[in-house]
Amino acid sequence: MTQTIIPQETPKKNFDFIDSIRGIAMLGIVLEHSSAFWLLKYESYNDKLIQAGYMTVFKFATITFFLISGFLINHKFTEYTPIQYLKNRFKNTVGPWLFWIFIYLTLLIGHQVFITLKTTAPHISHINWYDSTVGMFFLVIFHSNYWFILNFLICIAILLLFKKYIYKWEFGFILALCSLFYSVNLYYGWLPLEHTTALFGFVFYLWLGIILNKHFDRVKAILGNISFGTIIVVNIVLFALATLESVHLMDLNLKDPFNTLRITNIIYSFGIFALLLKIKDMKNVQRILNPRHTTFGIYLLHLIIIDHLLIEVLRPLQLDVNTMSAFGVVGYSIMRFAITYVITLLLVKLIARTKFKWSIGSR
C-alpha cells in the first residue's frame, strides 16, 4: 500500500510591522510635499538651518518605501513566478495610477484653459494646445511625484531581469554605485538634478530590502544587541549631518539641496529604518491609519489635494510665506500638512467603501 504524503504549506511570516513603517513613511511624504519651504531662499544661515531641518526630518520616507517594498517582494517572489507577480502588480498599480493622473490633468488643464479663455479670448489661436494637453501629460508622468510609481515598476523589472544574480553581493555593489553616482551628481550636474529623474538611483534600495528579508533573523539579532538610546543618538547625529549638507548645497546655490539621494540622507534613512525595525509593531499606527489599505490611495490623491484644493482652503487667510519668519513657515507648513493629510485620508477611506475602491488599489 502506497502512503500518500501531503505536503504541508510553509507558514507565512508575519510582517504586520511593515504596515506601521509604511504608514509613517507616507506621513513623511505628505509632510514634505505639502511644505511651504519649497522655492524659498534665505540669506541668513539660521533660517537656512531651520528650512533644511524641516525638509530633512522626514526625508527618510522615500528610501524607506523602497526598502519595505523590496522586503515584501522577496516574500512574494517565493509565492509567485515573476510573470504572475508583474501581472498582479500592473493590475493593482498601473490602473489606479493612470486614473488619478487623468483626474489631476483634467483639473489642471481645465483650470489653465479657463484662465486662458478668460484673459486672452481674442487670441485663442495662439494657444499651444499640445503643451497644454499631451505635453502636460508627459510632464506630470516624468517630472511630478507620480513619476515614482513608474520608477518603482522599472526597478522591479530590472530586478526580475537579473533575478539569478539577485542574492549576489556583487550585483548589489553595482546597484549601490549607481545610487552613489546620483549623490555625486548633485555637486557636478552631469545629469538633471531632480530626484524624480534618477532612473537607476533607487534600484539598490529595493534590492537591499530583499537582502534584509533574506537575512532578517540575523538583522533582528544585531538590532537586539543595540539599545534604543544608542540608535536614537546615532540618528540625531545623522539628521544633523543631513541637514548641514542641505545647507551646504544651498550655499553652493545648487538646484536641489533637499535631494533624497544626497549621501548623508541615504545614511540617515538607513538609521531611521533601523529604529523603526527595532520598534516593530506600532498597533496605534495600524489602528488609526490602516496603512495597508490607505497608503497607496493617499499617495495617489495627496498631490491633487495640495495643488487643487489646499490653495482654495487657505486663500481666505491671505498668508504670504515671503513675509514670514522661518519659524512661521514651519508652523504654516505643519498646518498645510495637517489639512492635506486629514482630507486625503478621509477621502481614501470613503472611496474604499464604494465600488471605486479599485482606484486606490483596494480589492
mmCIF file of C-alpha atoms in Angstrom:
data_model
loop_
_atom_site.group_PDB
_atom_site.id
_atom_site.type_symbol
_atom_site.label_atom_id
_atom_site.label_comp_id
_atom_site.label_asym_id
_atom_site.label_seq_id
_atom_site.Cartn_x
_atom_site.Cartn_y
_atom_site.Cartn_z
ATOM 1 C CA MET A 1 0.000 0.000 0.000
ATOM 2 C CA THR A 2 1.453 3.327 -1.059
ATOM 3 C CA GLN A 3 1.285 6.026 1.533
ATOM 4 C CA THR A 4 0.226 9.399 0.162
ATOM 5 C CA ILE A 5 2.318 12.223 1.521
ATOM 6 C CA ILE A 6 0.513 15.541 1.642
ATOM 7 C CA PRO A 7 2.964 18.434 1.579
ATOM 8 C CA GLN A 8 2.381 20.948 4.315
ATOM 9 C CA GLU A 9 2.222 24.616 3.424
ATOM 10 C CA THR A 10 5.054 26.712 4.689
ATOM 11 C CA PRO A 11 3.563 29.090 7.254
ATOM 12 C CA LYS A 12 3.642 32.685 6.150
ATOM 13 C CA LYS A 13 5.744 35.007 8.193
ATOM 14 C CA ASN A 14 4.040 37.861 9.970
ATOM 15 C CA PHE A 15 5.256 41.164 8.560
ATOM 16 C CA ASP A 16 2.493 43.348 10.001
ATOM 17 C CA PHE A 17 5.112 45.716 11.412
ATOM 18 C CA ILE A 18 5.915 46.683 7.813
ATOM 19 C CA ASP A 19 2.453 48.286 7.624
ATOM 20 C CA SER A 20 3.329 50.585 10.516
ATOM 21 C CA ILE A 21 6.546 51.644 8.781
ATOM 22 C CA ARG A 22 4.565 52.156 5.577
ATOM 23 C CA GLY A 23 2.113 54.455 7.354
ATOM 24 C CA ILE A 24 4.852 56.552 8.968
ATOM 25 C CA ALA A 25 6.711 56.854 5.657
ATOM 26 C CA MET A 26 3.573 58.120 3.928
ATOM 27 C CA LEU A 27 3.120 60.719 6.657
ATOM 28 C CA GLY A 28 6.620 61.903 5.800
ATOM 29 C CA ILE A 29 5.964 62.055 2.071
ATOM 30 C CA VAL A 30 2.811 64.139 2.506
ATOM 31 C CA LEU A 31 4.597 66.406 5.000
ATOM 32 C CA GLU A 32 7.409 67.022 2.520
ATOM 33 C CA HIS A 33 5.162 67.613 -0.483
ATOM 34 C CA SER A 34 2.869 69.984 1.419
ATOM 35 C CA SER A 35 5.764 72.050 2.776
ATOM 36 C CA ALA A 36 5.698 75.811 2.218
ATOM 37 C CA PHE A 37 9.520 75.895 2.145
ATOM 38 C CA TRP A 38 9.800 74.869 -1.497
ATOM 39 C CA LEU A 39 11.453 77.565 -3.645
ATOM 40 C CA LEU A 40 12.097 79.823 -0.644
ATOM 41 C CA LYS A 41 15.659 81.124 -0.439
ATOM 42 C CA TYR A 42 17.156 82.653 2.683
ATOM 43 C CA GLU A 43 20.295 84.687 3.222
ATOM 44 C CA SER A 44 20.542 84.038 6.961
ATOM 45 C CA TYR A 45 22.396 80.850 7.954
ATOM 46 C CA ASN A 46 19.972 80.253 10.842
ATOM 47 C CA ASP A 47 16.980 80.499 8.503
ATOM 48 C CA LYS A 48 18.641 78.061 6.111
ATOM 49 C CA LEU A 49 19.236 75.701 9.028
ATOM 50 C CA ILE A 50 15.555 75.801 10.023
ATOM 51 C CA GLN A 51 14.448 75.269 6.436
ATOM 52 C CA ALA A 52 16.850 72.389 5.867
ATOM 53 C CA GLY A 53 15.977 70.785 9.210
ATOM 54 C CA TYR A 54 12.259 70.799 8.476
ATOM 55 C CA MET A 55 12.790 69.369 4.988
ATOM 56 C CA THR A 56 15.140 66.674 6.324
ATOM 57 C CA VAL A 57 13.310 65.319 9.359
ATOM 58 C CA PHE A 58 11.031 63.017 7.311
ATOM 59 C CA LYS A 59 13.264 62.802 4.252
ATOM 60 C CA PHE A 60 13.880 59.133 5.017
ATOM 61 C CA ALA A 61 10.412 58.297 3.682
ATOM 62 C CA THR A 62 11.202 57.626 0.008
ATOM 63 C CA ILE A 63 14.161 55.312 0.622
ATOM 64 C CA THR A 64 12.142 53.618 3.368
ATOM 65 C CA PHE A 65 9.369 52.855 0.874
ATOM 66 C CA PHE A 66 11.808 51.176 -1.486
ATOM 67 C CA LEU A 67 13.313 49.195 1.395
ATOM 68 C CA ILE A 68 9.977 47.858 2.630
ATOM 69 C CA SER A 69 8.825 47.192 -0.935
ATOM 70 C CA GLY A 70 11.935 45.103 -1.535
ATOM 71 C CA PHE A 71 11.392 43.391 1.820
ATOM 72 C CA LEU A 72 7.914 42.310 0.720
ATOM 73 C CA ILE A 73 8.960 41.494 -2.847
ATOM 74 C CA ASN A 74 11.322 38.811 -1.562
ATOM 75 C CA HIS A 75 8.370 37.266 0.233
ATOM 76 C CA LYS A 76 6.200 37.493 -2.898
ATOM 77 C CA PHE A 77 8.913 36.011 -5.106
ATOM 78 C CA THR A 78 8.572 32.807 -3.098
ATOM 79 C CA GLU A 79 4.804 32.701 -3.744
ATOM 80 C CA TYR A 80 4.551 33.803 -7.381
ATOM 81 C CA THR A 81 6.508 33.448 -10.576
ATOM 82 C CA PRO A 82 7.971 36.693 -11.986
ATOM 83 C CA ILE A 83 5.227 36.829 -14.642
ATOM 84 C CA GLN A 84 2.479 36.316 -12.065
ATOM 85 C CA TYR A 85 3.982 38.969 -9.815
ATOM 86 C CA LEU A 86 4.282 41.527 -12.616
ATOM 87 C CA LYS A 87 0.726 40.782 -13.752
ATOM 88 C CA ASN A 88 -0.663 41.357 -10.253
ATOM 89 C CA ARG A 89 1.480 44.438 -9.762
ATOM 90 C CA PHE A 90 0.358 46.041 -13.011
ATOM 91 C CA LYS A 91 -3.284 45.230 -12.308
ATOM 92 C CA ASN A 92 -3.256 46.741 -8.817
ATOM 93 C CA THR A 93 -0.904 49.636 -9.548
ATOM 94 C CA VAL A 94 -0.977 50.919 -13.122
ATOM 95 C CA GLY A 95 -4.767 51.241 -13.434
ATOM 96 C CA PRO A 96 -5.209 53.405 -10.307
ATOM 97 C CA TRP A 97 -2.055 55.361 -11.175
ATOM 98 C CA LEU A 98 -3.320 56.296 -14.662
ATOM 99 C CA PHE A 99 -6.816 57.035 -13.328
ATOM 100 C CA TRP A 100 -5.626 59.630 -10.816
ATOM 101 C CA ILE A 101 -3.159 61.134 -13.269
ATOM 102 C CA PHE A 102 -6.131 61.637 -15.588
ATOM 103 C CA ILE A 103 -8.093 63.313 -12.772
ATOM 104 C CA TYR A 104 -5.106 65.521 -11.896
ATOM 105 C CA LEU A 105 -4.588 66.535 -15.529
ATOM 106 C CA THR A 106 -8.282 67.173 -16.110
ATOM 107 C CA LEU A 107 -8.347 69.615 -13.214
ATOM 108 C CA LEU A 108 -5.045 71.215 -14.222
ATOM 109 C CA ILE A 109 -5.844 71.596 -17.918
ATOM 110 C CA GLY A 110 -9.393 72.718 -17.177
ATOM 111 C CA HIS A 111 -8.098 75.466 -14.924
ATOM 112 C CA GLN A 112 -5.491 76.578 -17.463
ATOM 113 C CA VAL A 113 -7.978 76.626 -20.331
ATOM 114 C CA PHE A 114 -10.446 78.611 -18.235
ATOM 115 C CA ILE A 115 -7.811 81.214 -17.326
ATOM 116 C CA THR A 116 -6.567 81.387 -20.920
ATOM 117 C CA LEU A 117 -10.023 81.840 -22.395
ATOM 118 C CA LYS A 118 -10.881 84.421 -19.757
ATOM 119 C CA THR A 119 -7.783 86.554 -20.298
ATOM 120 C CA THR A 120 -6.923 86.033 -23.991
ATOM 121 C CA ALA A 121 -10.212 85.131 -25.660
ATOM 122 C CA PRO A 122 -9.468 87.137 -28.846
ATOM 123 C CA HIS A 123 -6.180 85.255 -29.271
ATOM 124 C CA ILE A 124 -7.279 81.638 -28.783
ATOM 125 C CA SER A 125 -5.490 80.625 -31.993
ATOM 126 C CA HIS A 126 -2.161 81.394 -30.308
ATOM 127 C CA ILE A 127 -2.689 78.846 -27.507
ATOM 128 C CA ASN A 128 -0.226 75.936 -27.651
ATOM 129 C CA TRP A 129 -2.753 73.161 -27.244
ATOM 130 C CA TYR A 130 -0.120 70.391 -27.400
ATOM 131 C CA ASP A 131 1.801 71.805 -24.439
ATOM 132 C CA SER A 132 -1.451 72.255 -22.563
ATOM 133 C CA THR A 133 -2.614 68.654 -23.110
ATOM 134 C CA VAL A 134 -0.266 65.903 -24.329
ATOM 135 C CA GLY A 135 2.843 67.790 -23.271
ATOM 136 C CA MET A 136 1.343 68.309 -19.827
ATOM 137 C CA PHE A 137 0.627 64.555 -19.580
ATOM 138 C CA PHE A 138 4.278 63.652 -20.117
ATOM 139 C CA LEU A 139 5.392 66.449 -17.799
ATOM 140 C CA VAL A 140 3.264 65.051 -14.971
ATOM 141 C CA ILE A 141 4.408 61.462 -15.551
ATOM 142 C CA PHE A 142 8.120 62.198 -15.732
ATOM 143 C CA HIS A 143 8.584 65.280 -13.557
ATOM 144 C CA SER A 144 5.961 65.157 -10.816
ATOM 145 C CA ASN A 145 5.684 62.893 -7.805
ATOM 146 C CA TYR A 146 3.655 60.465 -9.903
ATOM 147 C CA TRP A 147 6.969 59.510 -11.549
ATOM 148 C CA PHE A 148 7.866 57.294 -8.604
ATOM 149 C CA ILE A 149 5.232 54.706 -9.498
ATOM 150 C CA LEU A 150 6.753 54.287 -12.953
ATOM 151 C CA ASN A 151 10.244 54.379 -11.439
ATOM 152 C CA PHE A 152 9.223 51.684 -8.959
ATOM 153 C CA LEU A 153 7.935 49.422 -11.742
ATOM 154 C CA ILE A 154 11.155 49.943 -13.703
ATOM 155 C CA CYS A 155 13.160 48.997 -10.606
ATOM 156 C CA ILE A 156 11.138 45.799 -10.205
ATOM 157 C CA ALA A 157 11.610 44.960 -13.889
ATOM 158 C CA ILE A 158 15.392 45.405 -13.521
ATOM 159 C CA LEU A 159 15.499 43.059 -10.537
ATOM 160 C CA LEU A 160 13.393 40.469 -12.345
ATOM 161 C CA LEU A 161 15.613 40.757 -15.405
ATOM 162 C CA PHE A 162 18.657 39.944 -13.258
ATOM 163 C CA LYS A 163 16.849 37.622 -10.869
ATOM 164 C CA LYS A 164 19.546 34.931 -10.962
ATOM 165 C CA TYR A 165 22.035 37.474 -9.571
ATOM 166 C CA ILE A 166 19.659 38.962 -7.029
ATOM 167 C CA TYR A 167 21.315 37.437 -3.950
ATOM 168 C CA LYS A 168 24.844 38.151 -5.113
ATOM 169 C CA TRP A 169 26.659 40.925 -3.268
ATOM 170 C CA GLU A 170 28.494 41.910 -6.453
ATOM 171 C CA PHE A 171 25.151 42.766 -8.034
ATOM 172 C CA GLY A 172 24.201 44.870 -5.023
ATOM 173 C CA PHE A 173 27.560 46.644 -5.172
ATOM 174 C CA ILE A 174 26.919 47.679 -8.787
ATOM 175 C CA LEU A 175 23.466 48.969 -7.831
ATOM 176 C CA ALA A 176 24.969 50.890 -4.894
ATOM 177 C CA LEU A 177 27.444 52.572 -7.258
ATOM 178 C CA CYS A 178 24.538 53.639 -9.482
ATOM 179 C CA SER A 179 22.865 55.297 -6.499
ATOM 180 C CA LEU A 180 26.079 56.942 -5.300
ATOM 181 C CA PHE A 181 26.592 58.358 -8.784
ATOM 182 C CA TYR A 182 23.491 60.496 -8.242
ATOM 183 C CA SER A 183 24.847 61.606 -4.857
ATOM 184 C CA VAL A 184 27.991 62.914 -6.544
ATOM 185 C CA ASN A 185 25.992 64.275 -9.475
ATOM 186 C CA LEU A 186 24.309 66.741 -7.079
ATOM 187 C CA TYR A 187 27.584 68.648 -6.937
ATOM 188 C CA TYR A 188 28.580 68.419 -10.597
ATOM 189 C CA GLY A 189 25.303 68.345 -12.526
ATOM 190 C CA TRP A 190 26.313 65.827 -15.189
ATOM 191 C CA LEU A 191 22.650 64.760 -15.350
ATOM 192 C CA PRO A 192 19.450 66.650 -14.406
ATOM 193 C CA LEU A 193 19.453 67.087 -10.621
ATOM 194 C CA GLU A 194 15.800 66.402 -9.796
ATOM 195 C CA HIS A 195 15.445 63.163 -7.834
ATOM 196 C CA THR A 196 12.417 62.301 -9.973
ATOM 197 C CA THR A 197 14.767 61.799 -12.946
ATOM 198 C CA ALA A 198 17.104 59.408 -11.093
ATOM 199 C CA LEU A 199 16.108 56.422 -13.207
ATOM 200 C CA PHE A 200 18.523 53.884 -11.682
ATOM 201 C CA GLY A 201 19.125 55.630 -8.387
ATOM 202 C CA PHE A 202 16.599 53.649 -6.326
ATOM 203 C CA VAL A 203 17.064 50.053 -7.520
ATOM 204 C CA PHE A 204 19.694 49.499 -4.835
ATOM 205 C CA TYR A 205 17.222 50.159 -2.006
ATOM 206 C CA LEU A 206 14.706 47.732 -3.473
ATOM 207 C CA TRP A 207 17.495 45.123 -3.683
ATOM 208 C CA LEU A 208 18.642 45.914 -0.139
ATOM 209 C CA GLY A 209 15.111 45.325 1.135
ATOM 210 C CA ILE A 210 15.186 41.865 -0.453
ATOM 211 C CA ILE A 211 18.510 41.096 1.235
ATOM 212 C CA LEU A 212 17.166 42.329 4.593
ATOM 213 C CA ASN A 213 14.249 39.926 4.266
ATOM 214 C CA LYS A 214 16.524 37.012 3.409
ATOM 215 C CA HIS A 215 18.739 37.667 6.444
ATOM 216 C CA PHE A 216 16.055 39.106 8.714
ATOM 217 C CA ASP A 217 16.759 36.811 11.660
ATOM 218 C CA ARG A 218 20.370 37.988 11.669
ATOM 219 C CA VAL A 219 19.244 41.626 11.327
ATOM 220 C CA LYS A 220 16.895 41.239 14.310
ATOM 221 C CA ALA A 221 19.706 39.720 16.358
ATOM 222 C CA ILE A 222 22.012 42.649 15.560
ATOM 223 C CA LEU A 223 19.335 45.229 16.398
ATOM 224 C CA GLY A 224 18.550 43.342 19.589
ATOM 225 C CA ASN A 225 22.100 43.948 20.788
ATOM 226 C CA ILE A 226 21.844 47.708 20.222
ATOM 227 C CA SER A 227 19.987 49.838 22.749
ATOM 228 C CA PHE A 228 17.275 52.300 21.797
ATOM 229 C CA GLY A 229 19.352 55.098 23.284
ATOM 230 C CA THR A 230 22.288 54.321 21.003
ATOM 231 C CA ILE A 231 20.129 54.202 17.873
ATOM 232 C CA ILE A 232 18.384 57.467 18.795
ATOM 233 C CA VAL A 233 21.672 59.284 19.431
ATOM 234 C CA VAL A 234 23.117 57.981 16.153
ATOM 235 C CA ASN A 235 20.028 59.176 14.289
ATOM 236 C CA ILE A 236 20.243 62.633 15.843
ATOM 237 C CA VAL A 237 23.825 62.877 14.578
ATOM 238 C CA LEU A 238 22.835 61.607 11.127
ATOM 239 C CA PHE A 239 19.938 64.068 10.993
ATOM 240 C CA ALA A 240 22.303 66.922 11.831
ATOM 241 C CA LEU A 241 24.734 65.847 9.104
ATOM 242 C CA ALA A 242 21.940 65.554 6.518
ATOM 243 C CA THR A 243 20.651 68.992 7.477
ATOM 244 C CA LEU A 244 24.113 70.513 7.233
ATOM 245 C CA GLU A 245 24.675 69.002 3.788
ATOM 246 C CA SER A 246 21.442 70.621 2.597
ATOM 247 C CA VAL A 247 22.639 73.971 3.946
ATOM 248 C CA HIS A 248 25.971 73.431 2.181
ATOM 249 C CA LEU A 249 24.164 72.732 -1.090
ATOM 250 C CA MET A 250 22.166 75.936 -0.561
ATOM 251 C CA ASP A 251 25.384 77.883 -0.016
ATOM 252 C CA LEU A 252 26.683 76.470 -3.293
ATOM 253 C CA ASN A 253 23.448 77.697 -4.892
ATOM 254 C CA LEU A 254 22.755 74.239 -6.311
ATOM 255 C CA LYS A 255 19.339 73.420 -7.690
ATOM 256 C CA ASP A 256 18.078 70.633 -5.420
ATOM 257 C CA PRO A 257 19.521 70.965 -1.894
ATOM 258 C CA PHE A 258 16.889 68.619 -0.401
ATOM 259 C CA ASN A 259 17.534 65.758 -2.828
ATOM 260 C CA THR A 260 16.703 62.320 -1.417
ATOM 261 C CA LEU A 261 19.899 60.783 -2.796
ATOM 262 C CA ARG A 262 22.407 63.064 -1.084
ATOM 263 C CA ILE A 263 24.796 60.749 0.737
ATOM 264 C CA THR A 264 24.037 61.989 4.253
ATOM 265 C CA ASN A 265 20.297 61.492 3.722
ATOM 266 C CA ILE A 266 20.858 57.940 2.489
ATOM 267 C CA ILE A 267 22.692 57.053 5.701
ATOM 268 C CA TYR A 268 20.105 58.935 7.792
ATOM 269 C CA SER A 269 17.348 56.931 6.067
ATOM 270 C CA PHE A 270 19.115 53.686 6.990
ATOM 271 C CA GLY A 271 19.359 54.859 10.589
ATOM 272 C CA ILE A 272 15.650 55.708 10.867
ATOM 273 C CA PHE A 273 14.723 52.446 9.155
ATOM 274 C CA ALA A 274 16.790 50.549 11.734
ATOM 275 C CA LEU A 275 14.977 52.441 14.518
ATOM 276 C CA LEU A 276 11.568 51.610 13.039
ATOM 277 C CA LEU A 277 12.540 47.940 12.700
ATOM 278 C CA LYS A 278 13.585 47.866 16.345
ATOM 279 C CA ILE A 279 10.298 49.442 17.455
ATOM 280 C CA LYS A 280 8.451 46.888 15.276
ATOM 281 C CA ASP A 281 4.693 46.662 15.865
ATOM 282 C CA MET A 282 3.010 50.018 16.340
ATOM 283 C CA LYS A 283 -0.589 48.975 16.869
ATOM 284 C CA ASN A 284 -1.942 52.522 17.158
ATOM 285 C CA VAL A 285 -0.483 53.436 13.757
ATOM 286 C CA GLN A 286 -2.171 50.424 12.188
ATOM 287 C CA ARG A 287 -5.435 51.011 14.026
ATOM 288 C CA ILE A 288 -5.772 54.723 13.220
ATOM 289 C CA LEU A 289 -4.198 54.938 9.764
ATOM 290 C CA ASN A 290 -4.864 51.415 8.454
ATOM 291 C CA PRO A 291 -1.809 51.844 6.186
ATOM 292 C CA ARG A 292 -2.144 48.532 4.359
ATOM 293 C CA HIS A 293 -5.377 49.754 2.750
ATOM 294 C CA THR A 294 -4.876 53.534 2.657
ATOM 295 C CA THR A 295 -1.216 54.201 1.822
ATOM 296 C CA PHE A 296 -1.402 53.816 -1.963
ATOM 297 C CA GLY A 297 -4.583 55.867 -2.126
ATOM 298 C CA ILE A 298 -3.036 58.651 -0.046
ATOM 299 C CA TYR A 299 -0.044 58.715 -2.371
ATOM 300 C CA LEU A 300 -2.254 58.974 -5.463
ATOM 301 C CA LEU A 301 -4.619 61.628 -4.090
ATOM 302 C CA HIS A 302 -2.498 63.914 -1.926
ATOM 303 C CA LEU A 303 -0.924 65.773 -4.850
ATOM 304 C CA ILE A 304 -4.401 66.613 -6.181
ATOM 305 C CA ILE A 305 -5.411 67.922 -2.758
ATOM 306 C CA ILE A 306 -2.257 70.051 -2.475
ATOM 307 C CA ASP A 307 -2.405 71.540 -5.979
ATOM 308 C CA HIS A 308 -6.155 71.988 -6.404
ATOM 309 C CA LEU A 309 -7.853 72.135 -3.004
ATOM 310 C CA LEU A 310 -5.369 73.311 -0.396
ATOM 311 C CA ILE A 311 -4.764 76.608 -2.159
ATOM 312 C CA GLU A 312 -8.504 77.369 -2.087
ATOM 313 C CA VAL A 313 -8.858 76.338 1.563
ATOM 314 C CA LEU A 314 -6.033 78.678 2.607
ATOM 315 C CA ARG A 315 -6.768 81.540 0.212
ATOM 316 C CA PRO A 316 -9.023 83.449 2.706
ATOM 317 C CA LEU A 317 -6.105 83.643 5.167
ATOM 318 C CA GLN A 318 -4.121 85.715 2.647
ATOM 319 C CA LEU A 319 -0.811 84.451 4.009
ATOM 320 C CA ASP A 320 2.453 85.294 2.269
ATOM 321 C CA VAL A 321 5.369 82.970 3.059
ATOM 322 C CA ASN A 322 7.804 85.577 1.753
ATOM 323 C CA THR A 323 6.961 87.842 4.687
ATOM 324 C CA MET A 324 7.056 85.106 7.350
ATOM 325 C CA SER A 325 9.977 84.165 9.545
ATOM 326 C CA ALA A 326 11.458 80.707 9.027
ATOM 327 C CA PHE A 327 9.732 79.540 12.218
ATOM 328 C CA GLY A 328 6.478 80.978 10.876
ATOM 329 C CA VAL A 329 6.880 78.936 7.696
ATOM 330 C CA VAL A 330 7.408 75.825 9.835
ATOM 331 C CA GLY A 331 4.065 76.429 11.545
ATOM 332 C CA TYR A 332 2.360 77.204 8.257
ATOM 333 C CA SER A 333 3.826 74.049 6.691
ATOM 334 C CA ILE A 334 2.578 71.908 9.562
ATOM 335 C CA MET A 335 -0.904 73.388 9.091
ATOM 336 C CA ARG A 336 -0.739 72.639 5.347
ATOM 337 C CA PHE A 337 0.321 69.077 6.127
ATOM 338 C CA ALA A 338 -2.452 68.505 8.680
ATOM 339 C CA ILE A 339 -5.155 69.772 6.308
ATOM 340 C CA THR A 340 -3.786 67.791 3.368
ATOM 341 C CA TYR A 341 -3.307 64.536 5.234
ATOM 342 C CA VAL A 342 -6.653 64.551 7.063
ATOM 343 C CA ILE A 343 -8.658 65.391 3.924
ATOM 344 C CA THR A 344 -6.771 62.821 1.861
ATOM 345 C CA LEU A 345 -7.092 60.083 4.483
ATOM 346 C CA LEU A 346 -10.838 60.691 4.844
ATOM 347 C CA LEU A 347 -11.335 60.656 1.065
ATOM 348 C CA VAL A 348 -9.392 57.411 0.711
ATOM 349 C CA LYS A 349 -11.386 55.753 3.479
ATOM 350 C CA LEU A 350 -14.598 56.969 1.828
ATOM 351 C CA ILE A 351 -13.563 55.665 -1.597
ATOM 352 C CA ALA A 352 -12.666 52.315 -0.016
ATOM 353 C CA ARG A 353 -16.358 51.866 0.841
ATOM 354 C CA THR A 354 -17.534 52.379 -2.736
ATOM 355 C CA LYS A 355 -17.309 50.447 -5.997
ATOM 356 C CA PHE A 356 -14.435 52.744 -6.961
ATOM 357 C CA LYS A 357 -12.154 51.187 -4.348
ATOM 358 C CA TRP A 358 -10.143 49.669 -7.218
ATOM 359 C CA SER A 359 -8.892 53.209 -7.908
ATOM 360 C CA ILE A 360 -6.878 53.142 -4.678
ATOM 361 C CA GLY A 361 -5.612 49.612 -5.189
ATOM 362 C CA SER A 362 -8.166 48.073 -2.849
ATOM 363 C CA ARG A 363 -9.948 44.872 -3.789
#
